[in-house]
Amino acid sequence: MICFDNVSFQYTKDQESLKGISLTIGEGDVVLVCGPSGCGKSTLIRCVNGLIPHFYEGNLTGSVTVNGTDVSQTTLRKISRHVGTVFQNPRSQFFNVDTTSELAFGCENFGLDPDEIEQRIDRVVNRHGLAPLMDRSIFRLSGGEKQKIACASIAVEPLDVIILDEPSANLDYQGICELQKMIGAWKEEHKTILIAEHRISYLFPYISRALLMNSGEIVKEYSADEFRALSEDELHGLGLRADHMQDSAEVIPDNGERRDTDEKLILSDMKFSYRGEEPVFDIPRMEIPAGEIVGIVGANGAGKSTFLRCLCGMERSCKATLKAGDEIRKNKKRRQSIYMVMQDVNHQLFTDSVLEEVMISQEKEDKEEALKILESLDLAEYADKHPLALSGGQKQRVAVASAVASGRDIILFDEPTSGLDYYHMMQVSEILKDLRKTGRTVIIVTHDVELIRNACTCVIPFK
């Protein structure tokens, strides 16, 4: 079904990303590709869906075939009739402005009969409880809801091979359960599935084998039984997320004692709605412990990301008031005093180098301090690289570095560990703890059970 024959790939002006990969994946196999951030997982799957060499420039040697067809010698259009991909950032793969049209789009390109398309959509929507997301604007969906639509759009299409790149990154507990069901259904249909993922426990019932990558090479191959037998410590040692599935609202933080203080940030009169729609939330009063690491948890679509945008003053139509000590902060003051790391960090990477990205966040530019921050996040070697040339996890860490450099007293994070391996999740966790030690208040929207347990000092459910 899929065959790599001594494949190496080097991005233009970049270090070698794949080195001598030889691999065969049979029909109906469910293969997990895992390893630390930047190990080459995304590059490997781009060779299967044709983005390498047809979209990403570089030097490709060896051959990749799907169903006996050489990927480099055919068009993306022809490859897409057999291979479907859910990307780490689902926003990058949408072609329509509403959800129902997005589900129909791929089948329409296949030229399927309209009645069959409608039947396919109804079957996927009913099987996975997606009716509340139908006929919605994609621009109004949360990150997790977008991920669900991206997975559903692939499930609707008549494909042989399905590729998933960090599919659980933005999903809540219920969303991961639905993703499990979807993967189980695909397996029953004997589809070939290739999954690049850090969070792995939800995949244990389905995988045929696991490939561990490091520095562009497959360093070890495990059978399903061998992989499931690895202990939590062994999985962590490989850079993998070993947390068992759990609702984030039920996680008890384990980050030591709360501060011996009653100081609060008092948020009042926060109400927000998109034009012509019902209110996303209406918060007469909320007390947020000051100087703590506060986890905001709740289901996909509850409005958590919108809440952060309103809190930092980005949504100008939301006129909430924040009282910090004796200071009253309305919209303009909040924009000046609160820093936010967005869920899609591509929206806030502006400069031509990683170092410059960190330095523009500083109140007064300090190159030496910026380099120290990069060093603390394993980013020093990328100081001169363009931020958008990095992997998803590396971009996430650049945004975290910029937040640290800002020096602001309240820092908001929207899914800061999305797409990060265990090692870098723990690294971000330590950064958050260091921010707290300096007296800053850290507020995190997250579904990441391990991050909550390791970093947060309190949790606020958001419904």
CSV table of C-alpha atoms in Angstrom, one decimal:
chain,number,residue,atom,x,y,z
A,1,MET,CA,0.0,0.0,0.0
A,2,ILE,CA,2.7,2.5,1.1
A,3,CYS,CA,6.4,1.9,0.4
A,4,PHE,CA,9.4,4.1,1.2
A,5,ASP,CA,12.6,3.0,-0.6
A,6,ASN,CA,15.7,4.6,0.9
A,7,VAL,CA,14.1,8.0,1.1
A,8,SER,CA,16.0,11.1,2.2
A,9,PHE,CA,14.8,14.6,2.1
A,10,GLN,CA,16.4,18.0,2.9
A,11,TYR,CA,14.4,21.2,2.9
A,12,THR,CA,15.9,24.1,0.9
A,13,LYS,CA,18.7,25.7,3.0
A,14,ASP,CA,17.9,23.4,5.9
A,15,GLN,CA,19.3,20.4,7.7
A,16,GLU,CA,18.5,17.0,6.4
A,17,SER,CA,15.0,16.1,7.7
A,18,LEU,CA,14.7,12.4,6.6
A,19,LYS,CA,17.6,10.0,6.3
A,20,GLY,CA,17.4,6.7,4.4
A,21,ILE,CA,13.9,5.8,5.3
A,22,SER,CA,12.9,2.3,4.1
A,23,LEU,CA,9.4,1.3,5.2
A,24,THR,CA,6.4,-0.7,4.0
A,25,ILE,CA,2.9,-0.2,5.3
A,26,GLY,CA,0.3,-2.8,4.3
A,27,GLU,CA,-3.4,-2.3,3.5
A,28,GLY,CA,-5.5,-1.9,6.6
A,29,ASP,CA,-2.5,-1.2,8.9
A,30,VAL,CA,-2.8,1.5,11.6
A,31,VAL,CA,0.7,2.8,12.1
A,32,LEU,CA,1.7,5.3,14.8
A,33,VAL,CA,4.7,7.6,14.0
A,34,CYS,CA,6.0,9.1,17.2
A,35,GLY,CA,9.0,10.8,18.6
A,36,PRO,CA,10.1,14.2,20.0
A,37,SER,CA,9.1,17.5,18.4
A,38,GLY,CA,11.1,18.1,15.2
A,39,CYS,CA,12.1,14.5,14.7
A,40,GLY,CA,10.7,14.3,11.2
A,41,LYS,CA,7.2,12.9,11.7
A,42,SER,CA,5.4,15.6,9.7
A,43,THR,CA,8.0,15.4,6.9
A,44,LEU,CA,7.5,11.7,6.7
A,45,ILE,CA,3.8,12.0,6.2
A,46,ARG,CA,4.2,14.8,3.7
A,47,CYS,CA,6.0,12.3,1.5
A,48,VAL,CA,2.9,10.2,1.5
A,49,ASN,CA,0.3,12.8,0.7
A,50,GLY,CA,2.5,14.4,-2.0
A,51,LEU,CA,3.2,17.8,-0.3
A,52,ILE,CA,6.8,16.6,-0.7
A,53,PRO,CA,7.9,17.2,-3.4
A,54,HIS,CA,5.0,19.0,-5.0
A,55,PHE,CA,4.6,21.8,-2.4
A,56,TYR,CA,7.6,21.9,-0.1
A,57,GLU,CA,10.8,22.5,-1.9
A,58,GLY,CA,13.9,20.5,-1.2
A,59,ASN,CA,16.1,17.6,-2.3
A,60,LEU,CA,14.3,14.3,-2.4
A,61,THR,CA,16.1,11.0,-3.0
A,62,GLY,CA,14.7,7.5,-3.1
A,63,SER,CA,11.0,6.8,-3.9
A,64,VAL,CA,7.6,6.8,-2.1
A,65,THR,CA,4.8,4.8,-3.7
A,66,VAL,CA,1.1,4.6,-2.8
A,67,ASN,CA,-0.9,1.8,-4.4
A,68,GLY,CA,2.1,1.2,-6.7
A,69,THR,CA,2.1,4.9,-7.9
A,70,ASP,CA,5.3,6.9,-7.4
A,71,VAL,CA,4.1,10.0,-5.5
A,72,SER,CA,6.8,12.3,-7.0
A,73,GLN,CA,5.7,11.3,-10.6
A,74,THR,CA,2.0,12.1,-10.2
A,75,THR,CA,-0.1,15.2,-9.3
A,76,LEU,CA,-1.5,16.2,-6.0
A,77,ARG,CA,-5.0,16.0,-7.5
A,78,LYS,CA,-4.5,12.3,-8.4
A,79,ILE,CA,-2.9,11.6,-5.0
A,80,SER,CA,-5.8,13.2,-3.2
A,81,ARG,CA,-8.2,10.6,-4.7
A,82,HIS,CA,-6.5,8.0,-2.5
A,83,VAL,CA,-4.9,9.9,0.4
A,84,GLY,CA,-6.7,12.2,2.8
A,85,THR,CA,-5.0,14.3,5.5
A,86,VAL,CA,-6.0,16.0,8.7
A,87,PHE,CA,-3.4,18.6,9.4
A,88,GLN,CA,-2.1,19.7,12.8
A,89,ASN,CA,-3.6,23.1,12.1
A,90,PRO,CA,-7.0,22.2,10.6
A,91,ARG,CA,-7.7,25.8,9.6
A,92,SER,CA,-5.1,25.4,6.8
A,93,GLN,CA,-7.1,22.8,5.0
A,94,PHE,CA,-10.6,24.4,4.8
A,95,PHE,CA,-12.0,25.6,1.5
A,96,ASN,CA,-15.4,26.7,2.5
A,97,VAL,CA,-16.9,29.2,5.0
A,98,ASP,CA,-19.6,26.8,6.4
A,99,THR,CA,-19.3,23.4,7.9
A,100,THR,CA,-21.8,21.4,5.8
A,101,SER,CA,-20.2,22.7,2.5
A,102,GLU,CA,-16.8,21.7,3.9
A,103,LEU,CA,-17.9,18.1,4.5
A,104,ALA,CA,-19.3,17.9,0.9
A,105,PHE,CA,-16.3,19.6,-0.7
A,106,GLY,CA,-14.1,16.5,-1.2
A,107,CYS,CA,-16.9,14.3,-2.5
A,108,GLU,CA,-17.9,17.0,-4.9
A,109,ASN,CA,-14.4,17.0,-6.3
A,110,PHE,CA,-14.6,13.3,-6.8
A,111,GLY,CA,-17.8,13.9,-8.9
A,112,LEU,CA,-20.0,11.8,-6.7
A,113,ASP,CA,-23.8,11.9,-7.1
A,114,PRO,CA,-25.4,14.6,-4.9
A,115,ASP,CA,-27.7,12.0,-3.2
A,116,GLU,CA,-24.7,9.8,-2.3
A,117,ILE,CA,-22.8,12.9,-0.9
A,118,GLU,CA,-25.8,13.7,1.3
A,119,GLN,CA,-26.0,10.1,2.5
A,120,ARG,CA,-22.3,10.0,3.3
A,121,ILE,CA,-22.6,13.3,5.3
A,122,ASP,CA,-25.6,12.1,7.2
A,123,ARG,CA,-24.0,8.9,8.1
A,124,VAL,CA,-20.8,10.5,9.5
A,125,VAL,CA,-22.8,13.3,11.3
A,126,ASN,CA,-25.1,10.9,13.0
A,127,ARG,CA,-22.4,8.3,13.9
A,128,HIS,CA,-20.3,11.0,15.6
A,129,GLY,CA,-22.8,13.4,17.0
A,130,LEU,CA,-21.8,16.3,14.8
A,131,ALA,CA,-25.3,17.7,14.2
A,132,PRO,CA,-24.7,20.8,16.5
A,133,LEU,CA,-21.8,21.8,14.2
A,134,MET,CA,-23.6,21.6,10.9
A,135,ASP,CA,-24.6,24.7,9.0
A,136,ARG,CA,-22.2,26.8,11.1
A,137,SER,CA,-19.6,29.4,10.1
A,138,ILE,CA,-16.2,27.8,10.2
A,139,PHE,CA,-14.9,31.2,11.5
A,140,ARG,CA,-17.1,30.9,14.6
A,141,LEU,CA,-15.8,27.4,15.6
A,142,SER,CA,-13.3,26.7,18.4
A,143,GLY,CA,-10.0,25.0,17.6
A,144,GLY,CA,-11.4,21.7,18.8
A,145,GLU,CA,-14.5,22.1,16.7
A,146,LYS,CA,-12.5,22.8,13.6
A,147,GLN,CA,-10.5,19.7,14.3
A,148,LYS,CA,-13.7,17.6,14.4
A,149,ILE,CA,-14.9,19.1,11.1
A,150,ALA,CA,-11.5,18.3,9.5
A,151,CYS,CA,-11.7,14.7,10.7
A,152,ALA,CA,-15.3,14.4,9.5
A,153,SER,CA,-14.5,15.8,6.1
A,154,ILE,CA,-12.0,13.0,5.6
A,155,ALA,CA,-14.4,10.4,7.0
A,156,VAL,CA,-17.0,11.4,4.3
A,157,GLU,CA,-14.7,10.8,1.4
A,158,PRO,CA,-14.1,7.4,-0.3
A,159,LEU,CA,-10.4,7.2,0.5
A,160,ASP,CA,-7.9,4.3,0.8
A,161,VAL,CA,-5.3,6.0,3.0
A,162,ILE,CA,-5.9,8.4,5.9
A,163,ILE,CA,-3.1,10.5,7.4
A,164,LEU,CA,-3.5,12.3,10.8
A,165,ASP,CA,-1.0,14.8,12.1
A,166,GLU,CA,-1.5,15.4,15.8
A,167,PRO,CA,-5.3,14.9,15.5
A,168,SER,CA,-6.0,15.1,19.3
A,169,ALA,CA,-4.0,18.3,19.9
A,170,ASN,CA,-7.0,20.6,20.3
A,171,LEU,CA,-9.7,18.1,21.4
A,172,ASP,CA,-11.5,17.8,24.7
A,173,TYR,CA,-12.1,14.5,26.4
A,174,GLN,CA,-15.4,13.9,24.5
A,175,GLY,CA,-13.7,14.9,21.2
A,176,ILE,CA,-11.0,12.4,21.7
A,177,CYS,CA,-13.6,9.7,22.4
A,178,GLU,CA,-15.3,10.6,19.1
A,179,LEU,CA,-11.9,10.5,17.3
A,180,GLN,CA,-11.4,7.0,18.7
A,181,LYS,CA,-14.7,5.9,17.3
A,182,MET,CA,-13.8,7.4,13.9
A,183,ILE,CA,-10.4,5.6,13.8
A,184,GLY,CA,-12.2,2.4,14.9
A,185,ALA,CA,-14.7,2.7,12.1
A,186,TRP,CA,-11.9,3.4,9.5
A,187,LYS,CA,-10.0,0.3,10.8
A,188,GLU,CA,-13.2,-1.8,10.3
A,189,GLU,CA,-13.4,-0.5,6.7
A,190,HIS,CA,-9.7,-1.7,6.2
A,191,LYS,CA,-8.4,1.8,5.5
A,192,THR,CA,-4.7,2.3,5.9
A,193,ILE,CA,-4.1,4.9,8.6
A,194,LEU,CA,-0.8,6.7,9.4
A,195,ILE,CA,-0.9,8.8,12.6
A,196,ALA,CA,1.8,11.3,13.8
A,197,GLU,CA,1.0,11.9,17.5
A,198,HIS,CA,2.5,12.7,20.9
A,199,ARG,CA,-0.6,11.8,23.0
A,200,ILE,CA,-0.8,8.1,22.4
A,201,SER,CA,-2.9,6.3,25.1
A,202,TYR,CA,-6.2,6.7,23.1
A,203,LEU,CA,-4.6,4.9,20.1
A,204,PHE,CA,-3.5,1.7,22.0
A,205,PRO,CA,-6.6,-0.3,21.0
A,206,TYR,CA,-6.1,0.4,17.3
A,207,ILE,CA,-2.5,0.5,16.3
A,208,SER,CA,-0.8,-2.4,14.4
A,209,ARG,CA,2.7,-1.1,15.2
A,210,ALA,CA,4.6,2.0,16.2
A,211,LEU,CA,7.6,3.7,14.6
A,212,LEU,CA,9.9,5.8,16.8
A,213,MET,CA,11.7,8.6,15.0
A,214,ASN,CA,14.6,10.8,16.0
A,215,SER,CA,16.7,13.2,13.9
A,216,GLY,CA,15.0,12.1,10.7
A,217,GLU,CA,15.5,8.4,11.2
A,218,ILE,CA,13.3,5.5,12.3
A,219,VAL,CA,15.3,4.4,15.3
A,220,LYS,CA,13.0,1.6,16.5
A,221,GLU,CA,9.9,-0.3,15.4
A,222,TYR,CA,7.5,-1.8,18.0
A,223,SER,CA,4.7,-4.3,17.6
A,224,ALA,CA,1.4,-3.2,19.1
A,225,ASP,CA,2.0,-5.5,22.1
A,226,GLU,CA,5.6,-4.3,22.6
A,227,PHE,CA,4.4,-0.7,22.5
A,228,ARG,CA,1.5,-1.2,24.9
A,229,ALA,CA,3.9,-2.9,27.4
A,230,LEU,CA,6.1,0.1,27.8
A,231,SER,CA,5.8,1.8,31.2
A,232,GLU,CA,4.9,5.4,31.7
A,233,ASP,CA,8.5,6.2,32.6
A,234,GLU,CA,9.8,4.5,29.4
A,235,LEU,CA,7.3,6.4,27.3
A,236,HIS,CA,8.3,9.7,28.9
A,237,GLY,CA,11.9,8.8,28.2
A,238,LEU,CA,11.0,8.5,24.5
A,239,GLY,CA,9.4,12.0,24.7
A,240,LEU,CA,5.9,10.6,24.5
A,241,ARG,CA,2.8,11.7,26.4
A,242,ALA,CA,1.6,8.8,28.5
A,243,ASP,CA,-1.4,10.3,30.2
A,244,HIS,CA,-4.5,8.2,30.2
A,245,MET,CA,-7.7,9.7,28.8
A,246,GLN,CA,-9.4,11.9,31.4
A,247,ASP,CA,-11.8,14.9,31.5
A,248,SER,CA,-9.6,17.9,32.2
A,249,ALA,CA,-12.4,19.3,34.5
A,250,GLU,CA,-11.8,16.3,36.8
A,251,VAL,CA,-8.0,16.7,37.1
A,252,ILE,CA,-6.6,17.7,40.5
A,253,PRO,CA,-3.5,20.0,40.1
A,254,ASP,CA,-0.4,18.7,41.9
A,255,ASN,CA,1.8,21.8,41.9
A,256,GLY,CA,2.2,22.4,45.6
A,257,GLU,CA,0.4,24.8,47.9
A,258,ARG,CA,-1.5,27.9,46.8
A,259,ARG,CA,-0.1,31.2,47.9
A,260,ASP,CA,-1.0,32.3,51.3
A,261,THR,CA,-2.9,35.4,50.1
A,262,ASP,CA,-6.5,36.3,49.2
A,263,GLU,CA,-5.5,38.7,46.4
A,264,LYS,CA,-7.9,38.4,43.5
A,265,LEU,CA,-8.3,39.7,40.0
A,266,ILE,CA,-12.0,40.8,39.8
A,267,LEU,CA,-13.6,40.6,36.4
A,268,SER,CA,-17.0,42.1,36.1
A,269,ASP,CA,-19.7,42.8,33.5
A,270,MET,CA,-18.1,40.7,30.7
A,271,LYS,CA,-20.7,39.8,28.1
A,272,PHE,CA,-19.9,39.0,24.4
A,273,SER,CA,-21.7,38.0,21.3
A,274,TYR,CA,-20.8,37.9,17.7
A,275,ARG,CA,-22.9,40.2,15.5
A,276,GLY,CA,-26.5,38.8,15.1
A,277,GLU,CA,-25.8,35.8,17.4
A,278,GLU,CA,-26.7,34.7,20.9
A,279,PRO,CA,-24.2,35.7,23.6
A,280,VAL,CA,-21.2,33.4,23.8
A,281,PHE,CA,-21.0,34.1,27.6
A,282,ASP,CA,-22.4,36.5,30.2
A,283,ILE,CA,-20.2,36.9,33.3
A,284,PRO,CA,-21.5,39.4,35.9
A,285,ARG,CA,-18.5,38.7,38.1
A,286,MET,CA,-15.5,36.3,38.2
A,287,GLU,CA,-12.8,36.1,40.8
A,288,ILE,CA,-9.4,34.9,39.5
A,289,PRO,CA,-6.6,34.1,42.1
A,290,ALA,CA,-3.8,36.6,41.5
A,291,GLY,CA,-0.2,35.3,41.3
A,292,GLU,CA,-1.4,31.8,40.5
A,293,ILE,CA,-1.3,29.4,37.5
A,294,VAL,CA,-5.0,29.2,36.7
A,295,GLY,CA,-6.4,26.5,34.3
A,296,ILE,CA,-9.5,27.4,32.4
A,297,VAL,CA,-11.1,24.1,31.4
A,298,GLY,CA,-14.3,23.1,29.6
A,299,ALA,CA,-15.7,21.5,26.5
A,300,ASN,CA,-14.8,22.5,22.9
A,301,GLY,CA,-17.0,25.4,21.9
A,302,ALA,CA,-17.7,26.6,25.4
A,303,GLY,CA,-16.1,30.0,24.5
A,304,LYS,CA,-12.8,29.6,26.4
A,305,SER,CA,-10.6,31.1,23.6
A,306,THR,CA,-13.1,34.0,23.1
A,307,PHE,CA,-13.0,34.6,26.9
A,308,LEU,CA,-9.2,35.0,26.7
A,309,ARG,CA,-9.5,37.4,23.7
A,310,CYS,CA,-12.0,39.5,25.6
A,311,LEU,CA,-9.9,39.4,28.8
A,312,CYS,CA,-6.9,40.9,27.0
A,313,GLY,CA,-9.0,43.5,25.2
A,314,MET,CA,-8.7,42.1,21.7
A,315,GLU,CA,-12.5,42.0,21.2
A,316,ARG,CA,-13.1,45.8,21.3
A,317,SER,CA,-16.9,45.4,21.5
A,318,CYS,CA,-16.6,43.6,24.9
A,319,LYS,CA,-16.5,46.3,27.5
A,320,ALA,CA,-15.6,44.3,30.6
A,321,THR,CA,-13.7,45.7,33.6
A,322,LEU,CA,-10.8,44.0,35.4
A,323,LYS,CA,-9.8,45.2,38.8
A,324,ALA,CA,-6.2,44.3,39.8
A,325,GLY,CA,-5.5,45.6,43.3
A,326,ASP,CA,-6.6,49.2,43.3
A,327,GLU,CA,-6.2,49.6,39.5
A,328,ILE,CA,-9.2,49.4,37.2
A,329,ARG,CA,-8.3,48.1,33.7
A,330,LYS,CA,-10.7,48.7,30.9
A,331,ASN,CA,-10.1,47.5,27.3
A,332,LYS,CA,-7.2,49.8,26.3
A,333,LYS,CA,-5.3,49.3,29.6
A,334,ARG,CA,-5.8,45.5,29.4
A,335,ARG,CA,-4.3,45.5,25.8
A,336,GLN,CA,-1.3,47.3,27.2
A,337,SER,CA,-0.8,45.1,30.3
A,338,ILE,CA,-1.8,41.6,29.3
A,339,TYR,CA,0.1,39.3,26.9
A,340,MET,CA,-1.7,36.5,25.1
A,341,VAL,CA,-0.2,33.4,23.3
A,342,MET,CA,-2.8,32.4,20.8
A,343,GLN,CA,-4.0,28.9,20.0
A,344,ASP,CA,-2.9,29.4,16.3
A,345,VAL,CA,0.5,31.0,16.9
A,346,ASN,CA,0.9,31.7,13.2
A,347,HIS,CA,-1.2,34.8,13.8
A,348,GLN,CA,1.4,36.3,16.0
A,349,LEU,CA,4.7,35.5,14.3
A,350,PHE,CA,5.8,38.6,12.4
A,351,THR,CA,9.5,38.9,12.0
A,352,ASP,CA,12.2,37.3,9.9
A,353,SER,CA,14.0,35.5,12.7
A,354,VAL,CA,13.2,33.7,15.9
A,355,LEU,CA,15.5,36.1,17.8
A,356,GLU,CA,13.8,39.2,16.4
A,357,GLU,CA,10.4,37.6,17.3
A,358,VAL,CA,11.4,37.5,21.0
A,359,MET,CA,13.1,40.9,21.0
A,360,ILE,CA,10.0,42.8,19.7
A,361,SER,CA,8.1,41.6,22.7
A,362,GLN,CA,10.6,43.2,25.1
A,363,GLU,CA,9.8,46.6,26.5
A,364,LYS,CA,13.5,47.5,25.9
A,365,GLU,CA,15.4,45.3,23.4
A,366,ASP,CA,18.0,43.1,25.2
A,367,LYS,CA,19.6,40.5,22.9
A,368,GLU,CA,21.5,38.7,25.6
A,369,GLU,CA,18.3,38.2,27.7
A,370,ALA,CA,16.4,37.1,24.6
A,371,LEU,CA,19.0,34.5,23.8
A,372,LYS,CA,18.8,33.2,27.4
A,373,ILE,CA,15.0,32.8,27.0
A,374,LEU,CA,15.5,30.9,23.8
A,375,GLU,CA,18.1,28.7,25.4
A,376,SER,CA,15.6,27.8,28.2
A,377,LEU,CA,13.2,26.5,25.6
A,378,ASP,CA,15.8,24.7,23.4
A,379,LEU,CA,15.4,27.3,20.6
A,380,ALA,CA,18.9,28.9,20.6
A,381,GLU,CA,20.0,27.0,17.6
A,382,TYR,CA,17.0,28.4,15.6
A,383,ALA,CA,17.7,32.0,16.6
A,384,ASP,CA,18.4,33.1,13.0
A,385,LYS,CA,15.7,31.0,11.3
A,386,HIS,CA,12.4,32.3,10.1
A,387,PRO,CA,9.7,31.4,12.6
A,388,LEU,CA,7.3,30.1,10.0
A,389,ALA,CA,10.0,27.6,8.8
A,390,LEU,CA,9.8,25.8,12.1
A,391,SER,CA,7.7,22.8,13.1
A,392,GLY,CA,4.3,23.3,14.9
A,393,GLY,CA,5.8,22.5,18.3
A,394,GLN,CA,8.8,24.8,17.7
A,395,LYS,CA,6.5,27.7,16.7
A,396,GLN,CA,4.5,27.1,19.9
A,397,ARG,CA,7.7,27.5,22.0
A,398,VAL,CA,8.7,30.7,20.1
A,399,ALA,CA,5.4,32.2,21.1
A,400,VAL,CA,5.9,31.1,24.7
A,401,ALA,CA,9.4,32.7,24.6
A,402,SER,CA,7.9,36.0,23.4
A,403,ALA,CA,5.4,35.9,26.3
A,404,VAL,CA,8.2,35.4,28.8
A,405,ALA,CA,10.1,38.3,27.2
A,406,SER,CA,7.2,40.7,27.4
A,407,GLY,CA,7.5,41.2,31.2
A,408,ARG,CA,3.7,41.8,31.5
A,409,ASP,CA,2.1,41.0,34.8
A,410,ILE,CA,-0.8,38.9,33.4
A,411,ILE,CA,0.0,36.3,30.7
A,412,LEU,CA,-2.7,34.3,28.9
A,413,PHE,CA,-2.0,31.0,27.1
A,414,ASP,CA,-4.5,29.3,24.7
A,415,GLU,CA,-3.5,25.6,24.5
A,416,PRO,CA,0.3,26.4,24.9
A,417,THR,CA,1.3,22.7,24.8
A,418,SER,CA,-0.7,21.8,21.7
A,419,GLY,CA,1.5,19.6,19.6
A,420,LEU,CA,4.3,19.4,22.1
A,421,ASP,CA,6.1,16.2,23.2
A,422,TYR,CA,6.4,15.2,26.8
A,423,TYR,CA,9.8,16.8,27.3
A,424,HIS,CA,8.8,20.2,25.9
A,425,MET,CA,5.5,20.1,27.7
A,426,MET,CA,7.4,19.8,30.9
A,427,GLN,CA,9.7,22.5,29.8
A,428,VAL,CA,6.7,24.9,29.3
A,429,SER,CA,5.4,23.7,32.6
A,430,GLU,CA,8.6,24.9,34.3
A,431,ILE,CA,8.5,28.2,32.4
A,432,LEU,CA,4.9,28.8,33.8
A,433,LYS,CA,6.1,28.0,37.3
A,434,ASP,CA,9.0,30.5,36.9
A,435,LEU,CA,6.6,33.2,35.7
A,436,ARG,CA,4.5,32.6,38.8
A,437,LYS,CA,7.6,32.9,41.0
A,438,THR,CA,8.0,36.4,39.7
A,439,GLY,CA,4.6,37.3,40.9
A,440,ARG,CA,2.8,37.2,37.5
A,441,THR,CA,-0.6,35.7,37.1
A,442,VAL,CA,-0.8,33.0,34.4
A,443,ILE,CA,-4.1,32.0,32.9
A,444,ILE,CA,-4.2,28.9,30.7
A,445,VAL,CA,-7.0,27.5,28.5
A,446,THR,CA,-6.1,23.9,28.1
A,447,HIS,CA,-7.3,20.3,27.7
A,448,ASP,CA,-3.9,19.0,28.5
A,449,VAL,CA,-4.3,16.8,31.5
A,450,GLU,CA,-0.6,16.5,32.2
A,451,LEU,CA,0.0,20.2,32.0
A,452,ILE,CA,-2.9,20.9,34.5
A,453,ARG,CA,-1.5,18.3,36.9
A,454,ASN,CA,2.1,19.5,36.7
A,455,ALA,CA,1.7,23.3,36.4
A,456,CYS,CA,-1.6,24.6,37.5
A,457,THR,CA,-2.3,25.7,41.1
A,458,CYS,CA,-6.1,26.0,40.6
A,459,VAL,CA,-8.7,25.2,38.0
A,460,ILE,CA,-11.8,27.2,36.9
A,461,PRO,CA,-14.5,25.2,34.9
A,462,PHE,CA,-15.9,27.2,32.0
A,463,LYS,CA,-19.4,26.3,30.8
